[in-house]
Amino acid sequence: MSLTLAILVSGRGSNMTAILQAIAERRLDAEVKIVFSNNADAPALATARGYSIATASIPHKGLPREAHEEKLLEVLRPLEVDFVVLAGYMRILSPRFLREFKHEQGYFRVINIHPSLLPAFPGAHGYEEAFEYGVRVSGITVHLVDERVDHGPILAQMAFGRLSDDTLESFKSRGLKLEHKLFPEVLQNIARNGVQYFQRTTSVVAHDSPVASDLATASKGVTA
Ligand code: GAR
């Protein structure tokens, strides 16, 4: 089945671009009906227009959450999309908003990508917090959204190792590369097999980054 999507973004939009590129290259059987931002200056909006995708922006500043979401719903309702895709949308969605996308099987048709192995490091600074904590293995998560922040049924995760010479920038950029791979793949799996697919399959994918050799390197520096 071809999926219809609304993509919500707040800034750069590299995940959105990965999704649009996957559609353009026919790796993802989906149609993006709109790219929406709460930030009129989000670079993602110009990128989306470059792909001939309709865009809309409604700044949240000065509006109560409920009023902002109602305006967003006015944009989304007529489009009747299969899924709302959060690709770096840095706003919490209220239960009232989510209810509009409730599937008869109980889940909300809203999908998020998060830059950590949830439930570790939820919030707006997943990479930074994981890096500062000193995790040896981190990762990314694609999940269905529920009423809690960065929470809900996990669809897929990919792990990557922290290298001994990683800086925050190199750590982030390896993670982001995985995001760009995983998000379109998950959406394509939903297009082909439905959300139920993820209940029947192992969803943690170990990335082939040198986790093991990195651990060996790390352990050399450990004295008993
Ligand atoms: C991505 O790393 C995404 O995982 C993260 O924001 C970034 C957006 O980048 N999302 C969250 O932290 C959600 N809690 P992008 O605009 O280039 O896709």
PDB file of C-alpha atoms and ligand atoms in Angstrom:
ATOM      1  CA  MET A   1       0.000   0.000   0.000  1.00  0.00           C
ATOM      2  CA  SER A   2       1.254   3.475  -0.758  1.00  0.00           C
ATOM      3  CA  LEU A   3       1.353   5.541   2.446  1.00  0.00           C
ATOM      4  CA  THR A   4       0.227   9.124   2.683  1.00  0.00           C
ATOM      5  CA  LEU A   5       2.256  11.182   5.102  1.00  0.00           C
ATOM      6  CA  ALA A   6       2.385  14.593   6.749  1.00  0.00           C
ATOM      7  CA  ILE A   7       5.896  15.433   7.938  1.00  0.00           C
ATOM      8  CA  LEU A   8       6.345  17.804  10.872  1.00  0.00           C
ATOM      9  CA  VAL A   9       9.708  19.544  11.256  1.00  0.00           C
ATOM     10  CA  SER A  10      11.217  22.331  13.335  1.00  0.00           C
ATOM     11  CA  GLY A  11      14.597  22.999  11.762  1.00  0.00           C
ATOM     12  CA  ARG A  12      17.179  21.538   9.416  1.00  0.00           C
ATOM     13  CA  GLY A  13      15.090  18.681   8.064  1.00  0.00           C
ATOM     14  CA  SER A  14      17.771  16.162   7.146  1.00  0.00           C
ATOM     15  CA  ASN A  15      15.470  13.272   8.113  1.00  0.00           C
ATOM     16  CA  MET A  16      12.695  14.787   6.047  1.00  0.00           C
ATOM     17  CA  THR A  17      15.114  15.037   3.129  1.00  0.00           C
ATOM     18  CA  ALA A  18      16.091  11.378   3.558  1.00  0.00           C
ATOM     19  CA  ILE A  19      12.408  10.434   3.352  1.00  0.00           C
ATOM     20  CA  LEU A  20      11.768  12.625   0.289  1.00  0.00           C
ATOM     21  CA  GLN A  21      14.875  11.244  -1.380  1.00  0.00           C
ATOM     22  CA  ALA A  22      13.810   7.656  -0.668  1.00  0.00           C
ATOM     23  CA  ILE A  23      10.447   8.398  -2.295  1.00  0.00           C
ATOM     24  CA  ALA A  24      12.142  10.024  -5.296  1.00  0.00           C
ATOM     25  CA  GLU A  25      14.359   6.940  -5.687  1.00  0.00           C
ATOM     26  CA  ARG A  26      11.379   4.598  -5.262  1.00  0.00           C
ATOM     27  CA  ARG A  27      12.822   2.978  -2.154  1.00  0.00           C
ATOM     28  CA  LEU A  28       9.767   4.223  -0.269  1.00  0.00           C
ATOM     29  CA  ASP A  29       6.241   3.830  -1.546  1.00  0.00           C
ATOM     30  CA  ALA A  30       4.722   6.952  -0.016  1.00  0.00           C
ATOM     31  CA  GLU A  31       3.379  10.362  -0.830  1.00  0.00           C
ATOM     32  CA  VAL A  32       4.095  13.384   1.355  1.00  0.00           C
ATOM     33  CA  LYS A  33       0.983  15.544   1.394  1.00  0.00           C
ATOM     34  CA  ILE A  34       2.512  18.348   3.400  1.00  0.00           C
ATOM     35  CA  VAL A  35       5.574  19.427   5.333  1.00  0.00           C
ATOM     36  CA  PHE A  36       4.586  21.522   8.315  1.00  0.00           C
ATOM     37  CA  SER A  37       6.753  23.556  10.657  1.00  0.00           C
ATOM     38  CA  ASN A  38       6.199  25.503  13.843  1.00  0.00           C
ATOM     39  CA  ASN A  39       9.099  27.645  12.667  1.00  0.00           C
ATOM     40  CA  ALA A  40       8.578  29.768   9.550  1.00  0.00           C
ATOM     41  CA  ASP A  41      12.360  30.017   9.053  1.00  0.00           C
ATOM     42  CA  ALA A  42      13.014  26.270   9.186  1.00  0.00           C
ATOM     43  CA  PRO A  43      15.442  25.391   6.347  1.00  0.00           C
ATOM     44  CA  ALA A  44      13.409  22.190   5.916  1.00  0.00           C
ATOM     45  CA  LEU A  45      10.556  24.178   4.361  1.00  0.00           C
ATOM     46  CA  ALA A  46      12.673  25.452   1.468  1.00  0.00           C
ATOM     47  CA  THR A  47      14.084  21.962   0.944  1.00  0.00           C
ATOM     48  CA  ALA A  48      10.577  20.511   0.807  1.00  0.00           C
ATOM     49  CA  ARG A  49       9.501  23.101  -1.748  1.00  0.00           C
ATOM     50  CA  GLY A  50      12.521  22.060  -3.815  1.00  0.00           C
ATOM     51  CA  TYR A  51      10.909  18.607  -3.967  1.00  0.00           C
ATOM     52  CA  SER A  52       7.589  20.242  -5.014  1.00  0.00           C
ATOM     53  CA  ILE A  53       5.975  19.364  -1.692  1.00  0.00           C
ATOM     54  CA  ALA A  54       3.313  21.661  -0.225  1.00  0.00           C
ATOM     55  CA  THR A  55       4.429  23.378   2.959  1.00  0.00           C
ATOM     56  CA  ALA A  56       2.764  25.248   5.795  1.00  0.00           C
ATOM     57  CA  SER A  57       4.086  26.945   8.885  1.00  0.00           C
ATOM     58  CA  ILE A  58       2.355  28.276  11.944  1.00  0.00           C
ATOM     59  CA  PRO A  59       4.656  29.728  14.589  1.00  0.00           C
ATOM     60  CA  HIS A  60       3.806  28.477  18.067  1.00  0.00           C
ATOM     61  CA  LYS A  61       5.150  31.557  19.814  1.00  0.00           C
ATOM     62  CA  GLY A  62       2.416  33.522  21.553  1.00  0.00           C
ATOM     63  CA  LEU A  63      -0.170  30.780  21.095  1.00  0.00           C
ATOM     64  CA  PRO A  64      -1.339  28.400  23.821  1.00  0.00           C
ATOM     65  CA  ARG A  65      -0.494  24.790  22.936  1.00  0.00           C
ATOM     66  CA  GLU A  66      -4.118  23.918  22.329  1.00  0.00           C
ATOM     67  CA  ALA A  67      -4.672  26.841  19.929  1.00  0.00           C
ATOM     68  CA  HIS A  68      -1.504  26.039  17.987  1.00  0.00           C
ATOM     69  CA  GLU A  69      -2.450  22.381  17.685  1.00  0.00           C
ATOM     70  CA  GLU A  70      -5.971  23.280  16.584  1.00  0.00           C
ATOM     71  CA  LYS A  71      -4.519  25.351  13.735  1.00  0.00           C
ATOM     72  CA  LEU A  72      -2.244  22.471  12.815  1.00  0.00           C
ATOM     73  CA  LEU A  73      -5.217  20.108  12.855  1.00  0.00           C
ATOM     74  CA  GLU A  74      -7.079  22.433  10.507  1.00  0.00           C
ATOM     75  CA  VAL A  75      -4.197  21.949   8.072  1.00  0.00           C
ATOM     76  CA  LEU A  76      -3.963  18.192   8.588  1.00  0.00           C
ATOM     77  CA  ARG A  77      -7.597  17.039   8.842  1.00  0.00           C
ATOM     78  CA  PRO A  78      -8.572  17.560   5.192  1.00  0.00           C
ATOM     79  CA  LEU A  79      -5.475  15.660   4.029  1.00  0.00           C
ATOM     80  CA  GLU A  80      -6.534  12.442   5.800  1.00  0.00           C
ATOM     81  CA  VAL A  81      -2.983  11.117   5.901  1.00  0.00           C
ATOM     82  CA  ASP A  82      -2.149   7.610   7.018  1.00  0.00           C
ATOM     83  CA  PHE A  83       0.666   8.780   9.304  1.00  0.00           C
ATOM     84  CA  VAL A  84       2.009  11.951  10.835  1.00  0.00           C
ATOM     85  CA  VAL A  85       5.805  11.722  10.801  1.00  0.00           C
ATOM     86  CA  LEU A  86       7.816  13.698  13.337  1.00  0.00           C
ATOM     87  CA  ALA A  87      11.194  14.412  11.772  1.00  0.00           C
ATOM     88  CA  GLY A  88      12.858  16.684  14.295  1.00  0.00           C
ATOM     89  CA  TYR A  89       9.581  18.295  15.407  1.00  0.00           C
ATOM     90  CA  MET A  90      10.552  19.750  18.748  1.00  0.00           C
ATOM     91  CA  ARG A  91       7.075  20.251  20.183  1.00  0.00           C
ATOM     92  CA  ILE A  92       5.222  18.003  22.567  1.00  0.00           C
ATOM     93  CA  LEU A  93       1.905  16.825  21.136  1.00  0.00           C
ATOM     94  CA  SER A  94      -1.026  16.775  23.546  1.00  0.00           C
ATOM     95  CA  PRO A  95      -3.210  13.687  24.099  1.00  0.00           C
ATOM     96  CA  ARG A  96      -6.040  15.662  22.524  1.00  0.00           C
ATOM     97  CA  PHE A  97      -4.026  16.092  19.301  1.00  0.00           C
ATOM     98  CA  LEU A  98      -2.984  12.448  19.288  1.00  0.00           C
ATOM     99  CA  ARG A  99      -6.565  11.222  19.671  1.00  0.00           C
ATOM    100  CA  GLU A 100      -7.318  12.644  16.225  1.00  0.00           C
ATOM    101  CA  PHE A 101      -4.958  10.003  14.821  1.00  0.00           C
ATOM    102  CA  LYS A 102      -6.088   7.033  16.863  1.00  0.00           C
ATOM    103  CA  HIS A 103      -6.087   3.808  14.884  1.00  0.00           C
ATOM    104  CA  GLU A 104      -8.862   1.307  15.558  1.00  0.00           C
ATOM    105  CA  GLN A 105      -6.180  -1.013  16.953  1.00  0.00           C
ATOM    106  CA  GLY A 106      -5.427   1.494  19.691  1.00  0.00           C
ATOM    107  CA  TYR A 107      -2.149   3.090  18.631  1.00  0.00           C
ATOM    108  CA  PHE A 108      -1.748   6.635  17.364  1.00  0.00           C
ATOM    109  CA  ARG A 109      -0.772   7.029  13.706  1.00  0.00           C
ATOM    110  CA  VAL A 110       2.126   9.281  14.667  1.00  0.00           C
ATOM    111  CA  ILE A 111       5.776   8.185  14.270  1.00  0.00           C
ATOM    112  CA  ASN A 112       8.857   9.788  15.766  1.00  0.00           C
ATOM    113  CA  ILE A 113      12.594   9.369  15.378  1.00  0.00           C
ATOM    114  CA  HIS A 114      14.752   9.947  18.418  1.00  0.00           C
ATOM    115  CA  PRO A 115      18.557  10.145  18.639  1.00  0.00           C
ATOM    116  CA  SER A 116      19.146   7.635  21.447  1.00  0.00           C
ATOM    117  CA  LEU A 117      18.306   4.086  22.418  1.00  0.00           C
ATOM    118  CA  LEU A 118      15.044   4.881  24.194  1.00  0.00           C
ATOM    119  CA  PRO A 119      14.111   4.801  26.997  1.00  0.00           C
ATOM    120  CA  ALA A 120      17.575   6.258  27.622  1.00  0.00           C
ATOM    121  CA  PHE A 121      18.041   9.985  27.056  1.00  0.00           C
ATOM    122  CA  PRO A 122      14.609  11.241  26.022  1.00  0.00           C
ATOM    123  CA  GLY A 123      14.188  14.969  25.385  1.00  0.00           C
ATOM    124  CA  ALA A 124      15.623  17.517  23.021  1.00  0.00           C
ATOM    125  CA  HIS A 125      19.345  16.655  23.405  1.00  0.00           C
ATOM    126  CA  GLY A 126      19.637  12.893  22.979  1.00  0.00           C
ATOM    127  CA  TYR A 127      23.083  12.808  21.325  1.00  0.00           C
ATOM    128  CA  GLU A 128      24.564  15.433  23.645  1.00  0.00           C
ATOM    129  CA  GLU A 129      23.320  13.731  26.804  1.00  0.00           C
ATOM    130  CA  ALA A 130      24.393  10.244  25.712  1.00  0.00           C
ATOM    131  CA  PHE A 131      27.836  11.544  24.734  1.00  0.00           C
ATOM    132  CA  GLU A 132      28.308  13.509  27.940  1.00  0.00           C
ATOM    133  CA  TYR A 133      27.195  10.519  29.998  1.00  0.00           C
ATOM    134  CA  GLY A 134      29.982   8.509  28.392  1.00  0.00           C
ATOM    135  CA  VAL A 135      27.908   5.670  26.938  1.00  0.00           C
ATOM    136  CA  ARG A 136      29.983   3.122  24.999  1.00  0.00           C
ATOM    137  CA  VAL A 137      27.049   2.174  22.800  1.00  0.00           C
ATOM    138  CA  SER A 138      24.326   4.528  21.729  1.00  0.00           C
ATOM    139  CA  GLY A 139      21.796   4.477  18.952  1.00  0.00           C
ATOM    140  CA  ILE A 140      18.597   5.732  17.453  1.00  0.00           C
ATOM    141  CA  THR A 141      14.944   4.777  17.843  1.00  0.00           C
ATOM    142  CA  VAL A 142      11.902   4.948  15.595  1.00  0.00           C
ATOM    143  CA  HIS A 143       8.705   4.577  17.590  1.00  0.00           C
ATOM    144  CA  LEU A 144       4.990   5.167  17.601  1.00  0.00           C
ATOM    145  CA  VAL A 145       4.124   8.185  19.728  1.00  0.00           C
ATOM    146  CA  ASP A 146       2.024   7.909  22.860  1.00  0.00           C
ATOM    147  CA  GLU A 147       0.994  10.474  25.492  1.00  0.00           C
ATOM    148  CA  ARG A 148       4.460  10.594  27.065  1.00  0.00           C
ATOM    149  CA  VAL A 149       7.466  12.445  25.641  1.00  0.00           C
ATOM    150  CA  ASP A 150       9.752  10.329  23.394  1.00  0.00           C
ATOM    151  CA  HIS A 151       7.785   7.288  24.462  1.00  0.00           C
ATOM    152  CA  GLY A 152       5.622   4.642  22.833  1.00  0.00           C
ATOM    153  CA  PRO A 153       5.918   1.279  21.073  1.00  0.00           C
ATOM    154  CA  ILE A 154       9.364   0.872  19.546  1.00  0.00           C
ATOM    155  CA  LEU A 155       9.337  -0.018  15.855  1.00  0.00           C
ATOM    156  CA  ALA A 156      13.079  -0.218  15.240  1.00  0.00           C
ATOM    157  CA  GLN A 157      16.402   0.700  16.786  1.00  0.00           C
ATOM    158  CA  MET A 158      19.947   0.822  15.497  1.00  0.00           C
ATOM    159  CA  ALA A 159      22.973   0.884  17.730  1.00  0.00           C
ATOM    160  CA  PHE A 160      26.370   2.407  17.138  1.00  0.00           C
ATOM    161  CA  GLY A 161      29.521   2.368  19.180  1.00  0.00           C
ATOM    162  CA  ARG A 162      31.294   5.356  20.582  1.00  0.00           C
ATOM    163  CA  LEU A 163      34.814   5.412  19.182  1.00  0.00           C
ATOM    164  CA  SER A 164      37.754   6.297  21.373  1.00  0.00           C
ATOM    165  CA  ASP A 165      38.521   9.397  19.337  1.00  0.00           C
ATOM    166  CA  ASP A 166      34.890  10.499  18.926  1.00  0.00           C
ATOM    167  CA  THR A 167      34.013  14.119  19.389  1.00  0.00           C
ATOM    168  CA  LEU A 168      30.400  15.095  19.942  1.00  0.00           C
ATOM    169  CA  GLU A 169      30.305  16.114  16.276  1.00  0.00           C
ATOM    170  CA  SER A 170      31.604  12.788  14.916  1.00  0.00           C
ATOM    171  CA  PHE A 171      29.353  10.862  17.326  1.00  0.00           C
ATOM    172  CA  LYS A 172      26.318  12.842  16.179  1.00  0.00           C
ATOM    173  CA  SER A 173      27.125  12.564  12.507  1.00  0.00           C
ATOM    174  CA  ARG A 174      27.424   8.745  12.689  1.00  0.00           C
ATOM    175  CA  GLY A 175      24.083   8.608  14.452  1.00  0.00           C
ATOM    176  CA  LEU A 176      22.439  10.944  11.974  1.00  0.00           C
ATOM    177  CA  LYS A 177      23.630   8.812   9.057  1.00  0.00           C
ATOM    178  CA  LEU A 178      21.856   5.856  10.637  1.00  0.00           C
ATOM    179  CA  GLU A 179      18.717   7.945  11.145  1.00  0.00           C
ATOM    180  CA  HIS A 180      18.655   8.707   7.433  1.00  0.00           C
ATOM    181  CA  LYS A 181      18.886   5.013   6.647  1.00  0.00           C
ATOM    182  CA  LEU A 182      16.463   3.690   9.256  1.00  0.00           C
ATOM    183  CA  PHE A 183      13.562   6.136   9.019  1.00  0.00           C
ATOM    184  CA  PRO A 184      12.730   5.528   5.323  1.00  0.00           C
ATOM    185  CA  GLU A 185      13.226   1.781   5.840  1.00  0.00           C
ATOM    186  CA  VAL A 186      10.756   1.687   8.708  1.00  0.00           C
ATOM    187  CA  LEU A 187       8.208   3.665   6.700  1.00  0.00           C
ATOM    188  CA  GLN A 188       8.652   1.322   3.765  1.00  0.00           C
ATOM    189  CA  ASN A 189       8.084  -1.658   6.041  1.00  0.00           C
ATOM    190  CA  ILE A 190       4.865  -0.060   7.237  1.00  0.00           C
ATOM    191  CA  ALA A 191       3.833   0.625   3.635  1.00  0.00           C
ATOM    192  CA  ARG A 192       4.455  -2.993   2.735  1.00  0.00           C
ATOM    193  CA  ASN A 193       3.474  -4.874   5.867  1.00  0.00           C
ATOM    194  CA  GLY A 194       1.643  -2.518   8.242  1.00  0.00           C
ATOM    195  CA  VAL A 195       2.585  -1.563  11.761  1.00  0.00           C
ATOM    196  CA  GLN A 196       1.849  -5.121  12.955  1.00  0.00           C
ATOM    197  CA  TYR A 197       4.999  -6.221  11.109  1.00  0.00           C
ATOM    198  CA  PHE A 198       7.079  -4.782  13.900  1.00  0.00           C
ATOM    199  CA  GLN A 199       5.361  -6.929  16.516  1.00  0.00           C
ATOM    200  CA  ARG A 200       6.466 -10.050  14.681  1.00  0.00           C
ATOM    201  CA  THR A 201      10.051  -9.136  14.009  1.00  0.00           C
ATOM    202  CA  THR A 202      13.215  -8.353  15.903  1.00  0.00           C
ATOM    203  CA  SER A 203      13.567  -4.645  15.662  1.00  0.00           C
ATOM    204  CA  VAL A 204      16.989  -3.997  17.136  1.00  0.00           C
ATOM    205  CA  VAL A 205      19.560  -3.804  14.382  1.00  0.00           C
ATOM    206  CA  ALA A 206      23.182  -3.826  15.443  1.00  0.00           C
ATOM    207  CA  HIS A 207      25.056  -1.517  13.151  1.00  0.00           C
ATOM    208  CA  ASP A 208      28.346  -2.748  11.763  1.00  0.00           C
ATOM    209  CA  SER A 209      30.308   0.027  13.403  1.00  0.00           C
ATOM    210  CA  PRO A 210      33.353  -1.259  15.249  1.00  0.00           C
ATOM    211  CA  VAL A 211      31.641  -1.669  18.587  1.00  0.00           C
ATOM    212  CA  ALA A 212      33.668  -4.744  19.489  1.00  0.00           C
ATOM    213  CA  SER A 213      37.070  -3.379  18.514  1.00  0.00           C
ATOM    214  CA  ASP A 214      36.186  -0.120  20.145  1.00  0.00           C
ATOM    215  CA  LEU A 215      35.394  -1.967  23.360  1.00  0.00           C
ATOM    216  CA  ALA A 216      38.748  -3.723  23.106  1.00  0.00           C
ATOM    217  CA  THR A 217      40.466  -0.365  22.696  1.00  0.00           C
ATOM    218  CA  ALA A 218      38.536   1.068  25.601  1.00  0.00           C
ATOM    219  CA  SER A 219      39.348  -1.852  27.886  1.00  0.00           C
ATOM    220  CA  LYS A 220      43.101  -1.394  27.282  1.00  0.00           C
ATOM    221  CA  GLY A 221      42.862   1.853  29.153  1.00  0.00           C
ATOM    222  CA  VAL A 222      41.140   0.253  32.148  1.00  0.00           C
ATOM    223  CA  THR A 223      43.310  -0.789  35.058  1.00  0.00           C
ATOM    224  CA  ALA A 224      42.008  -3.137  37.734  1.00  0.00           C
TER     225      ALA A 224
HETATM  226  C1  GAR B   1      17.334  14.408  14.659  1.00  0.00           C
HETATM  227  O1  GAR B   1      18.563  13.983  15.220  1.00  0.00           O
HETATM  228  C2  GAR B   1      16.164  13.759  15.385  1.00  0.00           C
HETATM  229  O2  GAR B   1      16.426  12.440  15.796  1.00  0.00           O
HETATM  230  C3  GAR B   1      16.015  14.676  16.578  1.00  0.00           C
HETATM  231  O3  GAR B   1      16.182  15.963  16.046  1.00  0.00           O
HETATM  232  C4  GAR B   1      17.096  15.887  14.944  1.00  0.00           C
HETATM  233  C5  GAR B   1      16.456  16.593  13.781  1.00  0.00           C
HETATM  234  O4  GAR B   1      17.367  16.702  12.710  1.00  0.00           O
HETATM  235  N1  GAR B   1      14.744  14.511  17.240  1.00  0.00           N
HETATM  236  C6  GAR B   1      14.585  14.611  18.562  1.00  0.00           C
HETATM  237  O5  GAR B   1      15.480  14.905  19.322  1.00  0.00           O
HETATM  238  C7  GAR B   1      13.171  14.328  19.048  1.00  0.00           C
HETATM  239  N2  GAR B   1      13.137  14.275  20.482  1.00  0.00           N
HETATM  240  P1  GAR B   1      16.852  16.973  11.235  1.00  0.00           P
HETATM  241  O6  GAR B   1      15.974  18.228  11.331  1.00  0.00           O
HETATM  242  O7  GAR B   1      18.098  17.236  10.454  1.00  0.00           O
HETATM  243  O8  GAR B   1      16.091  15.774  10.790  1.00  0.00           O
END
